[in-house]
């Protein structure tokens, strides 16, 4: 069986110069299979790493950490465990307390590598701590919940503000399908939601490229689109959490992550649906509310963005400079490409289809099921483009008045 890493490398090699592929070489091994935990000791041995730190929380220690600790100790590898503690709301978050806890344990144990055993947040803490102490990290996902396992950026929360700090990607990924199949349904559904959001992120990327000449890489777009297609086709298997369904979802998440790595920025996988999700997340941080799952927010946000985009596609009119004093550099390009843009909007599935898919996958199918109220939803639709102001999405164009709706 060809590994996902080999097939992606071969695919990318068909259209990119070898220099651009070197970024993929940083990830030495990607295993998505049953009993992948058992392969980790051999990999560590091949790298001559004899002392490791496992970063876990209480749930992921039970799900995989304890078993991995035993396997590594049996293989003669010095193994220490950092169990991160939840905050008062019961969330493990990538804040100062968690980061210092991981950093101190790395320093005191003299570990040569960090193993992130868990979901997105444990990965963020591990990658930042590993990067800061100058050692590598290895990804051991315990749920197919996000596409950020291969990310180089670490979103961390400092004094209540979220910032993304450049860090490192994993040296290897060991995704044990036996463990992923046991993950709570809402985490798997969140992973599906993160993938479903690619309908709008891929649209926004194409739009930004046409309207604002944002950089574009077709192979990264194709890889992301293929990951999306595979998951939608397998939604019943994913919902049933069959071995095949979970493998397809996890490989799609990794493929989406590698597409971002190849492109060098998050455009393929993150458009206005992610900006909406980040806006809600920051609001929840400010309010001290318990956090919602990233992919659950992205899934629900993509339903709302699809709704707005179809509306714009049907009623949008290019803003022609009616005020001589307002500079609208992108309006002319939007006008020139409007037919293509409108066709691509029409190709985004209708919001009801996206909700149905989220429901089948077992996740919240709408913002109301996530308990996002109307006030926050409407404010976020008006302001979410400011989360990433330098990225030109259709939401951005609409909110700054480069596109207006026809008067009814
Ligand atoms: Zn995401």
Coordinates of C-alpha atoms and ligand atoms in Angstrom, one line a residue:
X1 CA 0.0 0.0 0.0
X2 CA 1.4 3.4 -1.0
X3 CA 1.5 5.8 1.9
X4 CA -0.4 9.1 1.6
X5 CA 2.9 10.9 1.9
X6 CA 4.4 9.1 -1.1
X7 CA 1.3 9.5 -3.3
X8 CA 1.2 13.3 -2.5
X9 CA 4.9 13.7 -3.2
X10 CA 4.5 11.9 -6.5
X11 CA 1.4 14.0 -7.4
X12 CA 3.2 17.2 -6.5
X13 CA 6.3 16.1 -8.4
X14 CA 4.2 15.9 -11.6
X15 CA 3.8 19.6 -11.7
X16 CA 6.3 21.3 -9.4
X17 CA 10.1 21.7 -9.6
X18 CA 12.0 19.6 -7.0
X19 CA 13.1 22.7 -5.1
X20 CA 9.4 23.4 -4.2
X21 CA 9.0 19.8 -3.0
X22 CA 11.7 20.0 -0.3
X23 CA 9.2 21.4 2.1
X24 CA 7.5 18.0 2.1
X25 CA 10.7 16.3 3.1
X26 CA 10.5 17.7 6.6
X27 CA 7.7 15.2 7.3
X28 CA 9.7 12.0 7.1
X29 CA 6.9 9.5 7.8
X30 CA 3.1 9.6 7.7
X31 CA 1.3 6.5 8.8
X32 CA -2.5 6.3 8.8
X33 CA -3.3 2.7 9.8
X34 CA -4.4 0.3 12.5
X35 CA -1.8 -0.2 15.2
X36 CA 0.3 2.8 14.1
X37 CA 1.3 3.4 17.8
X38 CA 3.4 0.3 17.6
X39 CA 5.6 1.8 14.8
X40 CA 6.7 4.8 16.8
X41 CA 9.5 3.2 18.9
X42 CA 11.2 2.0 15.7
X43 CA 10.9 5.5 14.1
X44 CA 12.4 7.2 17.3
X45 CA 15.2 4.6 17.2
X46 CA 15.9 5.3 13.5
X47 CA 16.4 9.0 14.5
X48 CA 18.6 8.0 17.5
X49 CA 16.1 9.7 19.9
X50 CA 16.3 7.9 23.2
X51 CA 14.5 10.4 25.5
X52 CA 11.1 11.7 24.7
X53 CA 8.3 13.8 26.3
X54 CA 4.7 12.8 25.7
X55 CA 2.3 15.8 25.9
X56 CA -1.2 14.6 26.7
X57 CA -4.3 15.7 28.6
X58 CA -6.4 13.3 30.8
X59 CA -8.6 12.2 27.9
X60 CA -5.8 11.6 25.4
X61 CA -3.7 9.8 28.0
X62 CA -6.5 7.3 28.5
X63 CA -7.1 7.1 24.7
X64 CA -3.5 6.6 23.6
X65 CA -0.9 8.1 25.9
X66 CA -0.8 5.3 28.5
X67 CA -0.4 2.6 25.8
X68 CA 2.3 4.6 24.0
X69 CA 4.2 5.2 27.2
X70 CA 4.3 1.5 27.9
X71 CA 5.4 0.7 24.3
X72 CA 8.2 3.2 24.5
X73 CA 9.4 2.1 27.9
X74 CA 9.4 -1.5 26.7
X75 CA 11.6 -0.4 23.8
X76 CA 14.0 1.1 26.2
X77 CA 13.2 4.8 25.4
X78 CA 13.3 7.2 28.3
X79 CA 9.7 8.5 28.4
X80 CA 8.2 11.3 30.5
X81 CA 4.6 12.5 30.4
X82 CA 3.3 16.0 30.6
X83 CA -0.4 16.0 31.4
X84 CA -1.9 19.3 30.6
X85 CA -4.6 20.6 33.0
X86 CA -7.9 22.1 31.8
X87 CA -8.8 25.7 32.7
X88 CA -11.8 26.6 34.8
X89 CA -14.2 25.9 31.9
X90 CA -12.7 22.4 31.5
X91 CA -10.8 23.3 28.3
X92 CA -7.1 22.6 27.7
X93 CA -6.0 25.7 26.0
X94 CA -2.7 26.9 24.5
X95 CA -2.2 29.7 27.0
X96 CA 0.8 30.7 29.1
X97 CA 0.1 28.1 31.8
X98 CA 0.1 25.2 29.4
X99 CA 3.1 26.4 27.4
X100 CA 5.2 27.0 30.5
X101 CA 4.2 23.6 31.8
X102 CA 5.4 21.9 28.6
X103 CA 8.5 24.1 28.3
X104 CA 9.6 23.3 31.9
X105 CA 9.1 19.6 31.5
X106 CA 11.2 19.6 28.3
X107 CA 14.0 21.5 30.0
X108 CA 14.0 19.4 33.2
X109 CA 13.7 16.1 31.4
X110 CA 16.3 16.9 28.7
X111 CA 14.0 15.3 26.1
X112 CA 15.2 15.1 22.5
X113 CA 11.8 15.1 20.9
X114 CA 8.2 16.0 21.9
X115 CA 5.3 13.6 21.0
X116 CA 2.0 15.5 20.7
X117 CA -0.6 12.9 21.7
X118 CA -4.0 14.5 21.2
X119 CA -5.9 17.0 19.1
X120 CA -5.3 20.4 17.7
X121 CA -4.6 22.3 20.9
X122 CA -2.2 19.7 22.2
X123 CA -0.4 19.9 18.9
X124 CA -0.2 23.7 19.1
X125 CA 1.3 23.6 22.6
X126 CA 3.7 20.8 21.6
X127 CA 4.9 22.5 18.4
X128 CA 5.4 25.8 20.1
X129 CA 7.3 24.3 23.1
X130 CA 9.4 22.1 20.8
X131 CA 10.2 25.0 18.5
X132 CA 11.1 27.2 21.4
X133 CA 13.5 24.7 22.9
X134 CA 15.0 23.8 19.5
X135 CA 13.8 20.2 19.4
X136 CA 11.6 18.3 16.9
X137 CA 8.1 17.1 17.5
X138 CA 6.1 14.1 16.3
X139 CA 2.4 14.1 15.8
X140 CA 0.2 11.4 17.3
X141 CA -3.4 12.5 16.6
X142 CA -6.1 10.8 18.8
X143 CA -9.0 12.1 16.7
X144 CA -9.6 13.0 13.1
X145 CA -10.7 16.4 14.2
X146 CA -8.7 19.1 12.3
X147 CA -6.4 19.6 9.3
X148 CA -3.7 21.5 11.2
X149 CA -1.5 18.6 12.3
X150 CA 1.1 19.5 9.7
X151 CA 0.9 23.2 10.2
X152 CA 4.0 25.2 11.0
X153 CA 2.1 28.0 12.8
X154 CA 1.1 27.7 16.5
X155 CA -2.0 29.6 17.5
X156 CA -1.4 30.5 21.1
X157 CA -3.3 32.6 23.6
X158 CA -1.3 35.3 25.4
X159 CA -3.1 37.5 28.0
X160 CA -6.4 36.5 26.4
X161 CA -5.4 37.4 22.9
X162 CA -4.9 34.7 20.3
X163 CA -1.9 35.0 18.0
X164 CA -0.3 32.6 15.6
X165 CA 3.4 32.3 16.1
X166 CA 5.6 30.7 13.4
X167 CA 6.9 27.4 14.7
X168 CA 7.7 24.0 13.2
X169 CA 5.8 21.2 11.5
X170 CA 6.0 17.6 12.7
X171 CA 8.9 15.2 11.8
X172 CA 6.4 12.4 11.5
X173 CA 2.7 11.6 11.9
X174 CA 1.5 8.4 13.4
X175 CA -2.3 8.3 13.1
X176 CA -3.5 5.0 14.7
X177 CA -6.9 4.2 13.1
X178 CA -7.8 1.9 16.0
X179 CA -7.6 4.9 18.3
X180 CA -9.2 7.4 15.9
X181 CA -12.2 5.1 15.6
X182 CA -12.7 5.3 19.4
X183 CA -12.7 9.1 19.4
X184 CA -15.9 10.9 20.5
X185 CA -18.4 11.3 17.6
X186 CA -18.3 15.1 17.9
X187 CA -14.5 15.2 17.2
X188 CA -14.9 13.1 14.1
X189 CA -17.8 15.3 12.9
X190 CA -15.6 18.3 13.6
X191 CA -12.9 16.9 11.3
X192 CA -15.6 16.4 8.6
X193 CA -16.7 20.1 9.2
X194 CA -13.1 21.3 8.7
X195 CA -13.0 19.5 5.4
X196 CA -16.5 20.6 4.3
X197 CA -15.4 24.2 4.7
X198 CA -13.1 23.7 1.7
X199 CA -16.0 24.4 -0.6
X200 CA -15.9 28.0 0.4
X201 CA -12.2 28.3 1.1
X202 CA -11.3 27.0 -2.4
X203 CA -13.9 29.4 -3.8
X204 CA -12.4 32.4 -1.9
X205 CA -8.9 31.4 -3.0
X206 CA -9.9 31.4 -6.6
X207 CA -11.8 34.7 -6.1
X208 CA -8.8 36.4 -4.4
X209 CA -6.6 35.2 -7.2
X210 CA -8.9 36.6 -9.9
X211 CA -9.8 39.8 -8.1
X212 CA -6.7 40.8 -6.2
X213 CA -4.0 38.7 -7.8
X214 CA -3.4 36.7 -4.7
X215 CA -0.9 33.9 -5.3
X216 CA -2.4 30.6 -6.4
X217 CA -1.0 27.1 -6.8
X218 CA -3.2 24.8 -8.8
X219 CA -1.8 21.5 -7.5
X220 CA -2.5 22.6 -3.9
X221 CA -6.1 23.5 -4.9
X222 CA -6.5 20.1 -6.7
X223 CA -5.2 18.3 -3.6
X224 CA -7.6 20.1 -1.3
X225 CA -10.5 19.6 -3.7
X226 CA -9.7 15.8 -3.9
X227 CA -9.6 15.6 -0.1
X228 CA -13.0 17.3 0.0
X229 CA -14.5 15.0 -2.7
X230 CA -13.2 11.8 -0.9
X231 CA -14.8 12.8 2.4
X232 CA -18.2 13.8 0.9
X233 CA -18.4 10.5 -1.0
X234 CA -17.5 8.6 2.2
X235 CA -19.8 10.6 4.6
X236 CA -21.8 7.5 5.5
X237 CA -18.7 5.5 6.3
X238 CA -17.3 8.4 8.3
X239 CA -20.6 8.8 10.2
X240 CA -20.5 5.0 10.9
X241 CA -16.9 5.4 12.1
X242 CA -15.8 2.4 10.1
X243 CA -12.1 1.8 9.7
X244 CA -12.2 2.8 6.1
X245 CA -14.3 5.9 6.8
X246 CA -11.9 7.1 9.5
X247 CA -8.9 6.4 7.3
X248 CA -10.4 8.4 4.4
X249 CA -11.2 11.3 6.8
X250 CA -7.7 11.3 8.4
X251 CA -5.9 11.1 5.1
X252 CA -8.0 13.9 3.7
X253 CA -7.1 16.1 6.7
X254 CA -3.5 15.3 6.3
X255 CA -3.7 15.9 2.5
X256 CA -5.3 19.3 3.2
X257 CA -2.5 20.1 5.6
X258 CA 0.2 19.1 3.2
X259 CA -1.4 21.2 0.4
X260 CA -1.1 24.2 2.7
X261 CA 2.5 23.3 3.5
X262 CA 3.3 23.0 -0.2
X263 CA 1.7 26.4 -1.0
X264 CA 3.3 28.0 2.1
X265 CA 0.1 29.7 3.3
X266 CA -3.3 28.7 4.5
X267 CA -5.3 29.9 1.4
X268 CA -6.3 26.4 0.2
X269 CA -7.9 25.5 3.4
X270 CA -9.0 28.7 5.0
X271 CA -11.3 31.3 3.6
X272 CA -14.1 33.4 5.1
X273 CA -15.7 30.4 6.8
X274 CA -12.5 30.2 8.9
X275 CA -12.5 33.9 9.5
X276 CA -16.1 33.6 10.8
X277 CA -15.1 30.7 13.0
X278 CA -12.1 32.7 14.4
X279 CA -14.3 35.7 15.0
X280 CA -16.6 33.5 17.2
X281 CA -13.6 32.0 18.9
X282 CA -12.2 35.4 19.9
X283 CA -15.6 36.5 21.1
X284 CA -15.8 33.3 23.3
X285 CA -12.3 34.0 24.6
X286 CA -13.3 37.5 25.5
X287 CA -16.5 36.4 27.2
X288 CA -14.7 33.5 29.1
X289 CA -17.1 31.0 27.5
X290 CA -16.3 27.3 27.0
X291 CA -14.8 26.9 23.5
X292 CA -16.6 25.1 20.7
X293 CA -14.7 22.7 18.5
X294 CA -12.9 24.3 15.6
X295 CA -14.3 22.0 12.9
X296 CA -17.8 22.3 14.3
X297 CA -17.6 26.0 13.9
X298 CA -16.1 25.8 10.4
X299 CA -18.9 23.4 9.3
X300 CA -21.6 25.7 10.6
X301 CA -19.8 28.8 9.2
X302 CA -19.5 27.3 5.8
X303 CA -23.3 26.9 5.7
X304 CA -23.7 30.7 6.5
X305 CA -21.1 31.7 4.0
X306 CA -22.6 29.5 1.3
X307 CA -26.0 31.2 2.0
X308 CA -24.5 34.7 1.6
X309 CA -22.4 33.8 -1.4
X310 CA -25.3 32.3 -3.3
X311 CA -27.2 35.5 -2.5
X312 CA -24.4 37.6 -3.8
X313 CA -24.0 35.4 -6.9
X314 CA -27.7 35.9 -7.7
X315 CA -28.0 39.6 -6.8
X316 CA -24.5 40.9 -6.9
X317 CA -23.7 43.9 -9.0
X318 CA -20.2 45.2 -9.3
X319 CA -19.7 48.5 -7.6
X320 CA -18.7 51.0 -10.2
X321 CA -17.0 54.0 -8.7
X322 CA -20.0 56.2 -8.0
X323 CA -17.9 58.4 -5.8
X324 CA -14.9 59.7 -7.6
X325 CA -13.0 60.0 -4.2
X326 CA -13.3 56.3 -3.4
X327 CA -10.5 54.1 -4.9
X328 CA -11.8 50.7 -5.8
X329 CA -8.8 48.9 -7.3
X330 CA -10.4 45.5 -7.3
X331 CA -13.9 46.3 -8.7
X332 CA -12.6 46.5 -12.3
X333 CA -11.1 43.1 -12.1
X334 CA -14.2 41.6 -10.4
X335 CA -16.3 43.1 -13.2
X336 CA -13.9 41.5 -15.8
X337 CA -14.2 38.1 -14.2
X338 CA -17.7 38.3 -13.0
X339 CA -19.1 35.5 -15.2
X340 CA -16.4 33.0 -14.0
X341 CA -16.9 34.2 -10.4
X342 CA -20.6 33.7 -10.6
X343 CA -20.3 30.3 -12.1
X344 CA -18.0 29.3 -9.3
X345 CA -20.4 30.6 -6.7
X346 CA -23.1 28.5 -8.3
X347 CA -20.8 25.4 -8.0
X348 CA -20.8 25.8 -4.1
X349 CA -23.4 23.4 -2.8
X350 CA -26.6 25.0 -1.5
X351 CA -26.5 25.7 2.3
X352 CA -29.2 23.0 2.9
X353 CA -26.9 20.4 1.3
X354 CA -24.0 21.4 3.5
X355 CA -26.2 21.3 6.6
X356 CA -27.5 17.8 5.6
X357 CA -23.9 16.6 5.3
X358 CA -23.0 17.9 8.7
X359 CA -26.0 16.3 10.2
X360 CA -25.2 12.9 8.6
X361 CA -21.6 13.2 9.9
X362 CA -23.1 13.7 13.4
X363 CA -22.2 17.3 14.0
X364 CA -24.1 20.5 14.6
X365 CA -25.7 21.4 11.3
X366 CA -26.3 25.1 11.9
X367 CA -25.2 28.0 13.9
X368 CA -28.3 27.7 16.1
X369 CA -27.3 24.2 17.1
X370 CA -23.9 25.7 18.1
X371 CA -25.8 28.3 20.2
X372 CA -24.3 31.2 18.2
X373 CA -27.0 33.9 18.6
X374 CA -28.3 36.1 15.8
X375 CA -26.5 39.2 17.1
X376 CA -23.1 37.5 17.1
X377 CA -23.8 35.9 13.7
X378 CA -24.8 39.1 12.0
X379 CA -21.9 41.1 13.5
X380 CA -19.5 38.4 12.5
X381 CA -20.8 38.4 8.9
X382 CA -20.1 42.1 8.8
X383 CA -16.7 42.1 10.5
X384 CA -15.1 38.7 10.1
X385 CA -13.0 39.8 7.1
X386 CA -11.1 42.0 9.5
X387 CA -9.7 38.9 11.2
X388 CA -7.4 38.5 8.2
X389 CA -7.7 41.9 6.5
X390 CA -4.9 41.3 4.0
X391 CA -6.8 38.3 2.5
X392 CA -9.2 39.3 -0.3
X393 CA -12.3 37.0 0.1
X394 CA -15.7 37.5 -1.4
X395 CA -16.9 38.4 2.1
X396 CA -14.2 41.1 2.3
X397 CA -15.1 42.5 -1.1
X398 CA -18.8 42.6 -0.1
X399 CA -18.2 44.1 3.3
X400 CA -15.9 46.9 1.9
X401 CA -18.4 47.7 -0.8
X402 CA -16.4 46.5 -3.8
X403 CA -19.5 44.5 -4.7
X404 CA -23.0 45.6 -4.0
X405 CA -26.4 43.9 -4.2
X406 CA -28.8 45.0 -6.8
X407 CA -31.6 47.1 -5.4
X408 CA -34.8 45.2 -5.3
Ligands
LIG1 ZN1 -9.6 24.5 9.9

